[in-house]
CSV table of C-alpha atoms in Angstrom, one decimal:
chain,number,residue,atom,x,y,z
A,1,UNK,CA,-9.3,25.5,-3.8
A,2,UNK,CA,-7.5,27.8,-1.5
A,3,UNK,CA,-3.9,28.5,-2.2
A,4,UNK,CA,-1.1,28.4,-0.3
A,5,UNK,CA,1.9,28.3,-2.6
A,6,UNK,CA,2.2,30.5,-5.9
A,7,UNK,CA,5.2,30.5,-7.9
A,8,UNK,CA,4.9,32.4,-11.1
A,9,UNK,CA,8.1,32.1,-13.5
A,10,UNK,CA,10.2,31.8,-10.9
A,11,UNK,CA,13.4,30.4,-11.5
A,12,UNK,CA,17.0,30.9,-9.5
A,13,UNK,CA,20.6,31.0,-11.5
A,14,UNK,CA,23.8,30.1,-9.8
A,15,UNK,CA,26.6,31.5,-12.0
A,16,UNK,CA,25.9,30.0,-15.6
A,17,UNK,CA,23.6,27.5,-13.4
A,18,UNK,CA,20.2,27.5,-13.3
A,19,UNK,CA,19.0,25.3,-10.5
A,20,UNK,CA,15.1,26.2,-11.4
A,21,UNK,CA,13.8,27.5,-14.3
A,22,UNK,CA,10.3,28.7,-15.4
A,23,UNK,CA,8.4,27.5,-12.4
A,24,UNK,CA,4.6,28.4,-13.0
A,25,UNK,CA,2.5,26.2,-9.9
A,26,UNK,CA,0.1,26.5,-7.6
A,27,UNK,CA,0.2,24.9,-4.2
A,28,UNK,CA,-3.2,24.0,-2.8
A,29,UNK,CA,-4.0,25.0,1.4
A,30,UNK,CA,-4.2,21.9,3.7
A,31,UNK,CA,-2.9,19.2,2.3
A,32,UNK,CA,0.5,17.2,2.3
A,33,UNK,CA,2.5,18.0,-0.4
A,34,UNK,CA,5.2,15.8,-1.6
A,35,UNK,CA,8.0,17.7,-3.8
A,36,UNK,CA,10.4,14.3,-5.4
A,37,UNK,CA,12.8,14.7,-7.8
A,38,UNK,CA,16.3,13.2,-7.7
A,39,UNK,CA,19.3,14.8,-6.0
A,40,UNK,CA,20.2,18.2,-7.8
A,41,UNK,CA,17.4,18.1,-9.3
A,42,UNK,CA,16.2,22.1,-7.6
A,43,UNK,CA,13.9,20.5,-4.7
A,44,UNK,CA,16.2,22.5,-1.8
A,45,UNK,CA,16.6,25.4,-4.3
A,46,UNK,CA,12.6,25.4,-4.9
A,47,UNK,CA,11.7,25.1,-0.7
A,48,UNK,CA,14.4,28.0,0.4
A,49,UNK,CA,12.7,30.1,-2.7
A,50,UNK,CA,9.7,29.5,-0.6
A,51,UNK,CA,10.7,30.3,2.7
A,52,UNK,CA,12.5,33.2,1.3
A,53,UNK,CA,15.7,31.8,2.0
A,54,UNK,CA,16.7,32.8,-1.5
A,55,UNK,CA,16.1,35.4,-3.6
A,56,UNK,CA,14.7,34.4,-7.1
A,57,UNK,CA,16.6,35.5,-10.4
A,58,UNK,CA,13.3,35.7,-12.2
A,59,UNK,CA,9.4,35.8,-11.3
A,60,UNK,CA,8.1,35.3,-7.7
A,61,UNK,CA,6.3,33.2,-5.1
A,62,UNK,CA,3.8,34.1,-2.9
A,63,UNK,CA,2.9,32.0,0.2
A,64,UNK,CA,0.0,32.6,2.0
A,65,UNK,CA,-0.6,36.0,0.4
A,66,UNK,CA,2.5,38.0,0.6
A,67,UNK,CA,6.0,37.6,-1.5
A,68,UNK,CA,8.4,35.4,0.6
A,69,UNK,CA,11.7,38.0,0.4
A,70,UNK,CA,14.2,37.9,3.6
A,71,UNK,CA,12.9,40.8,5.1
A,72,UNK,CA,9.1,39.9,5.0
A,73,UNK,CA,8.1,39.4,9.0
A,74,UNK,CA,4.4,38.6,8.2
A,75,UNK,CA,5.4,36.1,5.7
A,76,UNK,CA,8.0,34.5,8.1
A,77,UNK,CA,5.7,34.2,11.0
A,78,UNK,CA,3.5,32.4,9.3
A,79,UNK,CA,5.6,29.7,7.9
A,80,UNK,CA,8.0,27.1,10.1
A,81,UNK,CA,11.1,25.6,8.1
A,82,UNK,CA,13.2,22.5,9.1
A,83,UNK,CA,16.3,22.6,6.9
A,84,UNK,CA,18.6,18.7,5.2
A,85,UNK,CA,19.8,17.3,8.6
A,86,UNK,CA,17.3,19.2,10.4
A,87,UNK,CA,20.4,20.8,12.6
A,88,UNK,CA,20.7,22.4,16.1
A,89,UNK,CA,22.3,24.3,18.2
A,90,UNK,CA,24.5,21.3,19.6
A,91,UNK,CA,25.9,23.1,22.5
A,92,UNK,CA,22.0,24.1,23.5
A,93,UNK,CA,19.8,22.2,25.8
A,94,UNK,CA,16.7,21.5,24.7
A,95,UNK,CA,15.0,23.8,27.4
A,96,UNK,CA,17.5,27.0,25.8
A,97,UNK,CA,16.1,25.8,22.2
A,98,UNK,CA,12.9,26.2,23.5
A,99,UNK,CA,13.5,29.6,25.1
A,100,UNK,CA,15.2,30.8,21.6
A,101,UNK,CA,12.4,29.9,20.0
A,102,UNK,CA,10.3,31.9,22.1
A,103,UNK,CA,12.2,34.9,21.6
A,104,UNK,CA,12.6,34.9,18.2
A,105,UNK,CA,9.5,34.0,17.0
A,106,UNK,CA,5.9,36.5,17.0
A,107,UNK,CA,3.9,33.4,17.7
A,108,UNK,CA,4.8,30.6,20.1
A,109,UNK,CA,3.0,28.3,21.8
A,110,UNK,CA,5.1,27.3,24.8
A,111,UNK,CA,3.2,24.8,26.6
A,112,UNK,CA,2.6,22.8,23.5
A,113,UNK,CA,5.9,22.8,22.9
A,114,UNK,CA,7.4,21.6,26.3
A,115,UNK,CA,4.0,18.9,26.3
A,116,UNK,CA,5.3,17.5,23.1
A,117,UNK,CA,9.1,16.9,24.7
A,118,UNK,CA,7.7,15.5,27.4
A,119,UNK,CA,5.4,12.9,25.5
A,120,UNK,CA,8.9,11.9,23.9
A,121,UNK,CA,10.8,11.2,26.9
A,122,UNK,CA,13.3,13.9,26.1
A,123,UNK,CA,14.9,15.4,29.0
A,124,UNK,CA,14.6,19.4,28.6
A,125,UNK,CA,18.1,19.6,30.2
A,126,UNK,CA,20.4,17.8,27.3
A,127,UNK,CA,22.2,19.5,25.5
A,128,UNK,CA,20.9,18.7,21.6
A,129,UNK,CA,24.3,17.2,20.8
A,130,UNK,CA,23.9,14.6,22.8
A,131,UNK,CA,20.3,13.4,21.6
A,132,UNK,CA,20.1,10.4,19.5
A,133,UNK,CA,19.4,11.5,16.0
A,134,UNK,CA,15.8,10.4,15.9
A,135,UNK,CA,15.4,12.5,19.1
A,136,UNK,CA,17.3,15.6,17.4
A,137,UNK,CA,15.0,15.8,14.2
A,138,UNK,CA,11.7,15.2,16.8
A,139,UNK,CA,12.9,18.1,18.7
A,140,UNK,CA,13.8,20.1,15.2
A,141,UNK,CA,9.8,19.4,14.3
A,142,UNK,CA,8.5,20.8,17.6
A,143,UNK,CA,10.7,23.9,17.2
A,144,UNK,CA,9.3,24.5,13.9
A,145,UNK,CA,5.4,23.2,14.7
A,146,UNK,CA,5.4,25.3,18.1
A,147,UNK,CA,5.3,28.5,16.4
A,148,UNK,CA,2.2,27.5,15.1
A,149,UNK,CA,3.0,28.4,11.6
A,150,UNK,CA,0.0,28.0,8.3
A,151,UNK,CA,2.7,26.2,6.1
A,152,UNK,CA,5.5,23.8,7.4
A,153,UNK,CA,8.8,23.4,4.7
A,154,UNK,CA,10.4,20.0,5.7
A,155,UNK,CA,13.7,19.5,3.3
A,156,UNK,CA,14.3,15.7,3.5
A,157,UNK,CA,13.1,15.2,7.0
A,158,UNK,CA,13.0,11.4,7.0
A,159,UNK,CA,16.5,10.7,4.6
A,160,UNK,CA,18.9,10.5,7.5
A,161,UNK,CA,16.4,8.7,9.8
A,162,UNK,CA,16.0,4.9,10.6
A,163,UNK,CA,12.6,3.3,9.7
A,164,UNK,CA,11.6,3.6,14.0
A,165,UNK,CA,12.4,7.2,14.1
A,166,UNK,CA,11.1,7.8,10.2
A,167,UNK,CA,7.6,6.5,11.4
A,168,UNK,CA,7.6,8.2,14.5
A,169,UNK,CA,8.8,11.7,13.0
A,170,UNK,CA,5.4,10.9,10.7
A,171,UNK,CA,3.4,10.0,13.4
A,172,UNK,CA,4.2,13.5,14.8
A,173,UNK,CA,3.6,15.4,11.8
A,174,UNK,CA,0.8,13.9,10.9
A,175,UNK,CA,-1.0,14.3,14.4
A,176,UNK,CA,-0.3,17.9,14.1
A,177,UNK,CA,-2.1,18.0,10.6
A,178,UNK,CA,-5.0,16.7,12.2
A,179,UNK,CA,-4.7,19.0,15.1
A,180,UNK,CA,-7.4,21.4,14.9
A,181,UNK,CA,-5.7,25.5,14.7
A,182,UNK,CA,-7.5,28.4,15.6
A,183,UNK,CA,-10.4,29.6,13.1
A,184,UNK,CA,-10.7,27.7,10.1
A,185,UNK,CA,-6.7,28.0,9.4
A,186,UNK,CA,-5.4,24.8,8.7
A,187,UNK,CA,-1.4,23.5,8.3
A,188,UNK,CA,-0.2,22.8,5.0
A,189,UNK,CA,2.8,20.5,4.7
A,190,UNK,CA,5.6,20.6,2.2
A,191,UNK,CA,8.1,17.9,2.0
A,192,UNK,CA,10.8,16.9,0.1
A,193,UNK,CA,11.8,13.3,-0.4
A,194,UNK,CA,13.5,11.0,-3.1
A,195,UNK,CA,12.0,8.0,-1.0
A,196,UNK,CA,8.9,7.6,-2.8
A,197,UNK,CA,8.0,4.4,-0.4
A,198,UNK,CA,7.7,6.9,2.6
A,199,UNK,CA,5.7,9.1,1.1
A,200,UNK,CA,2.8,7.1,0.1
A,201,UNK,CA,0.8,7.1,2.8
A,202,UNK,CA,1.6,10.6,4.3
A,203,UNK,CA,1.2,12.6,0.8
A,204,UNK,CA,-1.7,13.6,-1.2
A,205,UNK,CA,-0.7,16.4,-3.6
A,206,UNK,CA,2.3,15.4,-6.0
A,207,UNK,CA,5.2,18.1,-7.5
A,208,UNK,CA,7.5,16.0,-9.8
A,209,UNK,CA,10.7,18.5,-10.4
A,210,UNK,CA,13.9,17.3,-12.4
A,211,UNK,CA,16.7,19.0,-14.2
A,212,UNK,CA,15.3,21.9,-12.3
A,213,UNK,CA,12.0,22.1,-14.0
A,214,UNK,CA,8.9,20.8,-12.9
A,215,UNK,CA,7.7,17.8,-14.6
A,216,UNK,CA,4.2,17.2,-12.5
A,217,UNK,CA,1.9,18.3,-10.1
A,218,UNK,CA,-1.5,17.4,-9.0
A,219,UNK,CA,-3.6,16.1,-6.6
A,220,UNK,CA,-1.9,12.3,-6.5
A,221,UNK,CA,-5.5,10.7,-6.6
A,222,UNK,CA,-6.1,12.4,-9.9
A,223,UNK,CA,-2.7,12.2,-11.0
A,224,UNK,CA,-3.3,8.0,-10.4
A,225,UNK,CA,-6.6,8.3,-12.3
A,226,UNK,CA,-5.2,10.2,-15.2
A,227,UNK,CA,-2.0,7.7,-16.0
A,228,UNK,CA,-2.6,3.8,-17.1
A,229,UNK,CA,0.4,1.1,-18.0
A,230,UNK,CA,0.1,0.0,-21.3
A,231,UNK,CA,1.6,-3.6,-21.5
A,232,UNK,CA,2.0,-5.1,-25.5
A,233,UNK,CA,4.1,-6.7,-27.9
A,234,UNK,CA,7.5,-5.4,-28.3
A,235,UNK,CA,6.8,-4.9,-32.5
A,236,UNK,CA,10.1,-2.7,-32.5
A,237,UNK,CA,8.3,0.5,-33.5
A,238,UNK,CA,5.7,1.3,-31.3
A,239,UNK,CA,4.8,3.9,-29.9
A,240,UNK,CA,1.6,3.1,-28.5
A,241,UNK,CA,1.7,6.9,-28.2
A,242,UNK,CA,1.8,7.6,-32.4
A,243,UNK,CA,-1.5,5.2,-32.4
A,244,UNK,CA,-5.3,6.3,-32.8
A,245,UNK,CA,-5.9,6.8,-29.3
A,246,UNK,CA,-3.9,10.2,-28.9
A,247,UNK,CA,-2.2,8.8,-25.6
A,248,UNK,CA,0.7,11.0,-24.6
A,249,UNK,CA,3.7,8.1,-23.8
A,250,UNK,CA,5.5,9.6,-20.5
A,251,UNK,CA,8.0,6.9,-20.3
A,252,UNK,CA,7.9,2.9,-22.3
A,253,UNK,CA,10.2,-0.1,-21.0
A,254,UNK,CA,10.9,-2.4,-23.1
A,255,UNK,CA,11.8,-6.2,-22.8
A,256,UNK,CA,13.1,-8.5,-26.2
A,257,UNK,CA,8.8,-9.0,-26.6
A,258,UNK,CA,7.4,-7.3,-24.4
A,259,UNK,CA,7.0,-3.4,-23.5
A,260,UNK,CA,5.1,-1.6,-20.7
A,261,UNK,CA,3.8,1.9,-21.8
A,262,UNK,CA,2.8,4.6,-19.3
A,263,UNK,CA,0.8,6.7,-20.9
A,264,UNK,CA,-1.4,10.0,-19.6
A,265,UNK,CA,-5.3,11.0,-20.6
A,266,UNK,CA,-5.0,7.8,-22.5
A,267,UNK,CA,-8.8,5.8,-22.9
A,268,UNK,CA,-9.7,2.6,-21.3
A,269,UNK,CA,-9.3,1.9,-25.0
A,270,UNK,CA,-6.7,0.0,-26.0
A,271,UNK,CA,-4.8,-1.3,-29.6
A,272,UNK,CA,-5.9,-5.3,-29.5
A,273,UNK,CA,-3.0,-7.2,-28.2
A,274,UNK,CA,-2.1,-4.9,-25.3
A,275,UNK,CA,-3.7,-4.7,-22.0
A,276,UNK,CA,-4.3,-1.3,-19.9
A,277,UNK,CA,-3.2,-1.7,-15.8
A,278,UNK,CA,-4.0,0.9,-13.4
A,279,UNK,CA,-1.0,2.7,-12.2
A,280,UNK,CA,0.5,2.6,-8.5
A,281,UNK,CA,2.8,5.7,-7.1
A,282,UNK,CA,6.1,4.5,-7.3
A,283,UNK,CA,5.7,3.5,-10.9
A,284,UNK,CA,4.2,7.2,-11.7
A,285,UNK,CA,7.1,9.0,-10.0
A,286,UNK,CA,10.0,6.6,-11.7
A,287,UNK,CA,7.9,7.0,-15.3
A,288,UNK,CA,8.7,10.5,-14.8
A,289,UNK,CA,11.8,10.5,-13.5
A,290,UNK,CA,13.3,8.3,-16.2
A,291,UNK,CA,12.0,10.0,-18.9
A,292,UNK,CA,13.9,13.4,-18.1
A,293,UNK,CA,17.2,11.0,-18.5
A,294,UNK,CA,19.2,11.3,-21.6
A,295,UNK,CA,18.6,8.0,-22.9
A,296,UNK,CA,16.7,5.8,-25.5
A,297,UNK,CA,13.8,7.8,-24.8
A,298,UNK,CA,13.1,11.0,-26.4
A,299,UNK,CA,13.4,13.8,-24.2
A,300,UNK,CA,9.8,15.2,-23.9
A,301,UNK,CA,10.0,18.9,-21.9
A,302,UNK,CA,6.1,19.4,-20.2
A,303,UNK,CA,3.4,21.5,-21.8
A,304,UNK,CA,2.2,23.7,-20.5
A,305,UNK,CA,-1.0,21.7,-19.4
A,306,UNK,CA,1.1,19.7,-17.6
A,307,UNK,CA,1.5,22.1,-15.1
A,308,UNK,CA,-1.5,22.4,-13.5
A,309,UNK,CA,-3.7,25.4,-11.9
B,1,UNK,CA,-10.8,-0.8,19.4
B,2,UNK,CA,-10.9,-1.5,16.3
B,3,UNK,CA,-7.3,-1.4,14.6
B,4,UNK,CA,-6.8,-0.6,11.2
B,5,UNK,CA,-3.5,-1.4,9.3
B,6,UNK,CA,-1.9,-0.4,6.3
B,7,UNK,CA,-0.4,-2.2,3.5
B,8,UNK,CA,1.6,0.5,1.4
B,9,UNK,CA,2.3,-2.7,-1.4
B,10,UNK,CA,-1.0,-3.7,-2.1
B,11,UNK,CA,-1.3,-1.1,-4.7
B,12,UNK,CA,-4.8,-0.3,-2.8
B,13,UNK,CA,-5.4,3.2,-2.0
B,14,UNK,CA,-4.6,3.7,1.5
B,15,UNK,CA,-8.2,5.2,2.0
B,16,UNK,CA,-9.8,2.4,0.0
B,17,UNK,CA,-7.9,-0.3,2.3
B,18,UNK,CA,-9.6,1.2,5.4
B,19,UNK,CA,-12.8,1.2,4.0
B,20,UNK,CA,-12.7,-2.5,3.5
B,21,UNK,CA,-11.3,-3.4,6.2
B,22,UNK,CA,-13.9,-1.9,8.2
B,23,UNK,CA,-16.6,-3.9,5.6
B,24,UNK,CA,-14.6,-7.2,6.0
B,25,UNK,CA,-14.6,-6.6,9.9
B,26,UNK,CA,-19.0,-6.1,9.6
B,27,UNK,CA,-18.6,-9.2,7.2
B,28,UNK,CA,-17.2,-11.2,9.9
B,29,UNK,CA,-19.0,-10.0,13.0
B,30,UNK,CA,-15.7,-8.3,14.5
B,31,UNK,CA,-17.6,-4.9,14.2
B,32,UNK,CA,-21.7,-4.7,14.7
B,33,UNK,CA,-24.5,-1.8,15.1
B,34,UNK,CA,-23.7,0.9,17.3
B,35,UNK,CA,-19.6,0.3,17.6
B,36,UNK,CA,-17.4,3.0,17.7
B,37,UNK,CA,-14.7,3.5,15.2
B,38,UNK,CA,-11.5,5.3,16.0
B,39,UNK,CA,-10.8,8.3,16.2
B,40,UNK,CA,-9.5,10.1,12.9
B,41,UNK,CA,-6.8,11.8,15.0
B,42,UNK,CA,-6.1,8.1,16.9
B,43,UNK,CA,-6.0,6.6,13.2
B,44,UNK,CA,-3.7,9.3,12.4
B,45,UNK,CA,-1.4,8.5,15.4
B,46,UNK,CA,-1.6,4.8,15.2
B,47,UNK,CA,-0.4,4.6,11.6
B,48,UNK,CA,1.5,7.5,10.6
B,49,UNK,CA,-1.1,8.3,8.2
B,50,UNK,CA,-2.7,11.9,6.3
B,51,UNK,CA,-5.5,12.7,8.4
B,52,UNK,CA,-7.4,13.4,5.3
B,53,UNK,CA,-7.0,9.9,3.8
B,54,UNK,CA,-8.8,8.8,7.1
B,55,UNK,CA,-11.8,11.2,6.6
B,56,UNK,CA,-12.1,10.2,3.2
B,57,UNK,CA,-12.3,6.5,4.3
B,58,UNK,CA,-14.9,7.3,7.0
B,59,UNK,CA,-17.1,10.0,4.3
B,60,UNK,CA,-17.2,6.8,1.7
B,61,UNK,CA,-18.6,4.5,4.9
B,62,UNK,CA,-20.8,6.8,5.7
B,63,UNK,CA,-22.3,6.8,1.5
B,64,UNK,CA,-22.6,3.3,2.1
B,65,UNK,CA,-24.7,3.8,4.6
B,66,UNK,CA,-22.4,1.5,7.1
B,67,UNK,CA,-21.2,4.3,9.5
B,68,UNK,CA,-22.6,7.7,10.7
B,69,UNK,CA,-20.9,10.6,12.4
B,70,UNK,CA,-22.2,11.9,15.6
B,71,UNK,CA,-20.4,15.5,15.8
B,72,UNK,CA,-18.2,15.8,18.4
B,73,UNK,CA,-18.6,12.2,19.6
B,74,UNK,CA,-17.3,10.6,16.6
B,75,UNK,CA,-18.0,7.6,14.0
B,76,UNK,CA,-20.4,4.6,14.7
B,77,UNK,CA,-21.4,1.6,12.6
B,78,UNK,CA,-24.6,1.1,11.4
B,79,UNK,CA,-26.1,-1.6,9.4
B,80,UNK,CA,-24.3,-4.1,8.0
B,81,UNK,CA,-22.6,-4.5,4.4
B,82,UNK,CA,-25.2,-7.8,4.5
B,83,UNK,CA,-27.9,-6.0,4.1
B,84,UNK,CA,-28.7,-6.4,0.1
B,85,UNK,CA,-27.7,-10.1,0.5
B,86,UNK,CA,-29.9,-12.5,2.8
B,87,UNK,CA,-27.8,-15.1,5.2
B,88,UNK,CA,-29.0,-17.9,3.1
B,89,UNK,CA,-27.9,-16.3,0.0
B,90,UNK,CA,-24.3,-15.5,1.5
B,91,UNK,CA,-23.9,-19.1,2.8
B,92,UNK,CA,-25.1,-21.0,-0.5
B,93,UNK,CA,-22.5,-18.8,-2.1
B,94,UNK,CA,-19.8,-19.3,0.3
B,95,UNK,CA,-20.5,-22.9,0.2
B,96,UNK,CA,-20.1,-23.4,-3.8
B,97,UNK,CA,-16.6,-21.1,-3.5
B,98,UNK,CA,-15.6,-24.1,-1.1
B,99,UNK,CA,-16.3,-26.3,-3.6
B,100,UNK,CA,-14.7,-25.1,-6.3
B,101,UNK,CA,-11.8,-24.4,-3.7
B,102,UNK,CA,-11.1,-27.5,-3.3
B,103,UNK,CA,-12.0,-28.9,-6.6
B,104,UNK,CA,-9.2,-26.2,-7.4
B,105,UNK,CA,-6.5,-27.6,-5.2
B,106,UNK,CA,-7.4,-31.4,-6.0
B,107,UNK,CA,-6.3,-30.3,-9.5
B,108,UNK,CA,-3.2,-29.1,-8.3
B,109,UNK,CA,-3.4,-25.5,-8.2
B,110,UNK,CA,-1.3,-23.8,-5.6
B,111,UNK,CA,-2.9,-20.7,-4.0
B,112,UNK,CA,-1.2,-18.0,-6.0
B,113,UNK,CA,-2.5,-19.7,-9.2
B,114,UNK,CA,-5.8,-19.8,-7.8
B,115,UNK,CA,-5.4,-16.0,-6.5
B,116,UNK,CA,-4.5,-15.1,-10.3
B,117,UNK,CA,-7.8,-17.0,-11.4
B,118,UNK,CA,-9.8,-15.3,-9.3
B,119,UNK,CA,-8.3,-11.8,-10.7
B,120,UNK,CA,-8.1,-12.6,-14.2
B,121,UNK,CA,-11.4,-13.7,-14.0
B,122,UNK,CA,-12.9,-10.6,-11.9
B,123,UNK,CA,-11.2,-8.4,-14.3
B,124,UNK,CA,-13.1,-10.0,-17.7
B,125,UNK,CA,-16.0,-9.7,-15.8
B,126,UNK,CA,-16.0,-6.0,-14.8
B,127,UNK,CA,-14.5,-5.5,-18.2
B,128,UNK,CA,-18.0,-7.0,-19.6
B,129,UNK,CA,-19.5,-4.5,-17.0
B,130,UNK,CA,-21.2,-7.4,-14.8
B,131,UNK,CA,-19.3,-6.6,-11.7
């Protein structure tokens, strides 16, 4: 696996704050990375760390071979960044966003850029400000795809978007992932979302971060493999966890009789009485996401395993 | 062309739901020998979709031995998912599922009961390790 991403206890402090803590992960090259978490949870703090936007308090990442810092050319040329609200110059036209971009960026690729505002019917002469918002995160995307970066950082692209212009923006994206780049480089995506539904079909690598930690990552294929919903009677102690079978419970809901177990690394064996159900996406993000709430549930912080290499 | 679509609530992976549709489409004569399938890129663009989960689909048809690559032309069918099972055998079987179909909704089964039949049953059965 070539990597694109690696973040080695990094972790950021605002005042008594920490917004990300004791981040150890590897990001693997060409894929579609999707990082979910709930609001506040460190997701924007994690993809500026990235882009270099901010400066960690502890431990480093490394994209594509050199430490993202501000001042780090090489590392910026290489990576395209589309910030919440994907936002523009408002007063610029599309055609002066276009020239901008060509001055300030080492790489640039002009003609695609002006081929792929064309195929949307958007006339290089209005001003941004004036674009429908659909049109304003399209153009945002070509701005950031045109320099032809390795890694693209998208920080909620789709949340302020209607379901048209959240399908289009993917149909975009996606075509330039298939887009073959010069040599054997290939675009890695990183996206941050808390709309699982939209990631499904778009995503195959999974980072889980709450409470400014990271919960999860993997490869969501293997992540759907390794997790199973236990479903059995509601005896009151439970947990299907503290059986023989050495499951490790991520998150158990429970009606008056019944309870639903989500359990990781457990066996297709299972205590008679319950039954074992594959898992679907949606399920495995919420399993996590609930079980980092102060609740019923014990708070369980990952192992170390957890956090994959 | 042949157009693929997407269910995300099917709880079917996304790669797994193109590869059977492309089966069910050999199944019932809307793809034969020699057709083209689309392009990964045109998949990509007509569904919004990871281009990988689209190669994926198209490596698994080609294990099954129902499509084949042709670099830098692109993907093709070949042979048929009927191939282990004769036309006679297919129709005999088809013929008895009518049967009990009916015999089904005679007793007064609505279609999502029968649906749930037809899973809880698969599942005992894969679970015995038959299919």
């Amino acid at each position: 696996m070539s990597v694109v991403l690696e973040a080695r206890g990094l972790g950021k402090r605002y005042r008594s704050n920490w917004a990300l803590r004791d981040c150890d992960i590897e990001l693997p090259s060409g894929r579609v990375i999707a990082l979910v978490g709930p609001n506040g949870a460190g997701k924007t703090t994690f993809l500026r760390l990235a882009t270099g936007l901010l400066r960690p308090t502890t431990g480093t990442v490394t994209v594509l071979g050199a430490e993202a810092t501000a001042d780090s050319a090489e590392a910026h040329a290489q990576v395209g960044f589309v910030a919440q609200d994907h936002p523009l110059y408002k007063r610029f036209s599309v055609a002066d966003l276009l020239r901008m971009g060509r001055e300030l960026n080492r790489t640039w690729d002009q003609d695609w850029a002006v081929r792929r505002i064309t195929a949307l019917d958007i006339p290089l002469t209005r001003r941004a400000g004036e674009l429908s918002g659909g049109q304003q995160s399209q153009v945002a995307l070509a701005l950031a795809l045109a320099k032809r970066p390795r890694l693209l950082v998208l920080d909620e692209p789709l949340a302020s978007l209607d379901p048209l212009a959240r399908r289009e923006f993917m149909q975009t994206l996606m075509s330039a992932v298939a887009e073959p780049m010069s040599g054997d480089e290939e675009l890695t995506v990183l996206l941050s979302s808390h709309n699982v539904a939209d990631l499904e079909r778009v995503c195959d690598h999974l980072v889980i971060i709450t409470d400014g930690r990271v919960q999860l990552a993997g490869d969501i294929e293997d992540l759907l493999a390794e997790h199973r919903v236990l479903s059995g009677p509601n005896t009151g102690v439970l947990d299907h966890a503290d059986s023989a079978h050495g499951d490790s419970t991520i998150h158990a809901t429970r009606g008056d009789r019944q309870v639903h177990v989500v359990v990781r690394n457990g066996g297709t064996q299972v205590m008679p009485g319950w039954e074992s159900h594959p898992i679907g996406l949606e399920e495995l993000v919420l399993a996590y996401l609930s079980r980092s709430k102060v609740g019923d549930e014990p708070v369980r912080r990952p192992e170390v395993e957890e956090v994959r290499s | 062309m042949f157009a693929f679509r997407l269910d995300t609530a099917a709880g079917v992976p996304p790669y797994l739901q193109l590869v059977q549709q492309v089966r069910q489409a050999v199944l019932l004569g809307y793809l034969g020998e020699g057709d083209q399938l689309p392009l990964i890129r045109e998949v990509v663009e007509q569904l919004a979709i990871n281009p990988n989960t689209v190669s994926k689909a198209y490596r698994q048809l080609e294990q099954e031995g129902l499509a084949t690559p042709r670099p830098g032309v692109g993907t093709f069918v070949t042979g048929s998912t009927g191939a282990t099972v004769s036309p006679a055998t297919y129709s005999a079987l088809r013929k008895r599922l009518d049967r009990w179909l009916r015999d089904a909704h005679a007793a007064g089964l609505a279609d999502e009961e029968v649906s749930a039949l037809v899973s809880v049953a698969r599942r005992e059965l894969a679970q015995e390790g038959v299919a």
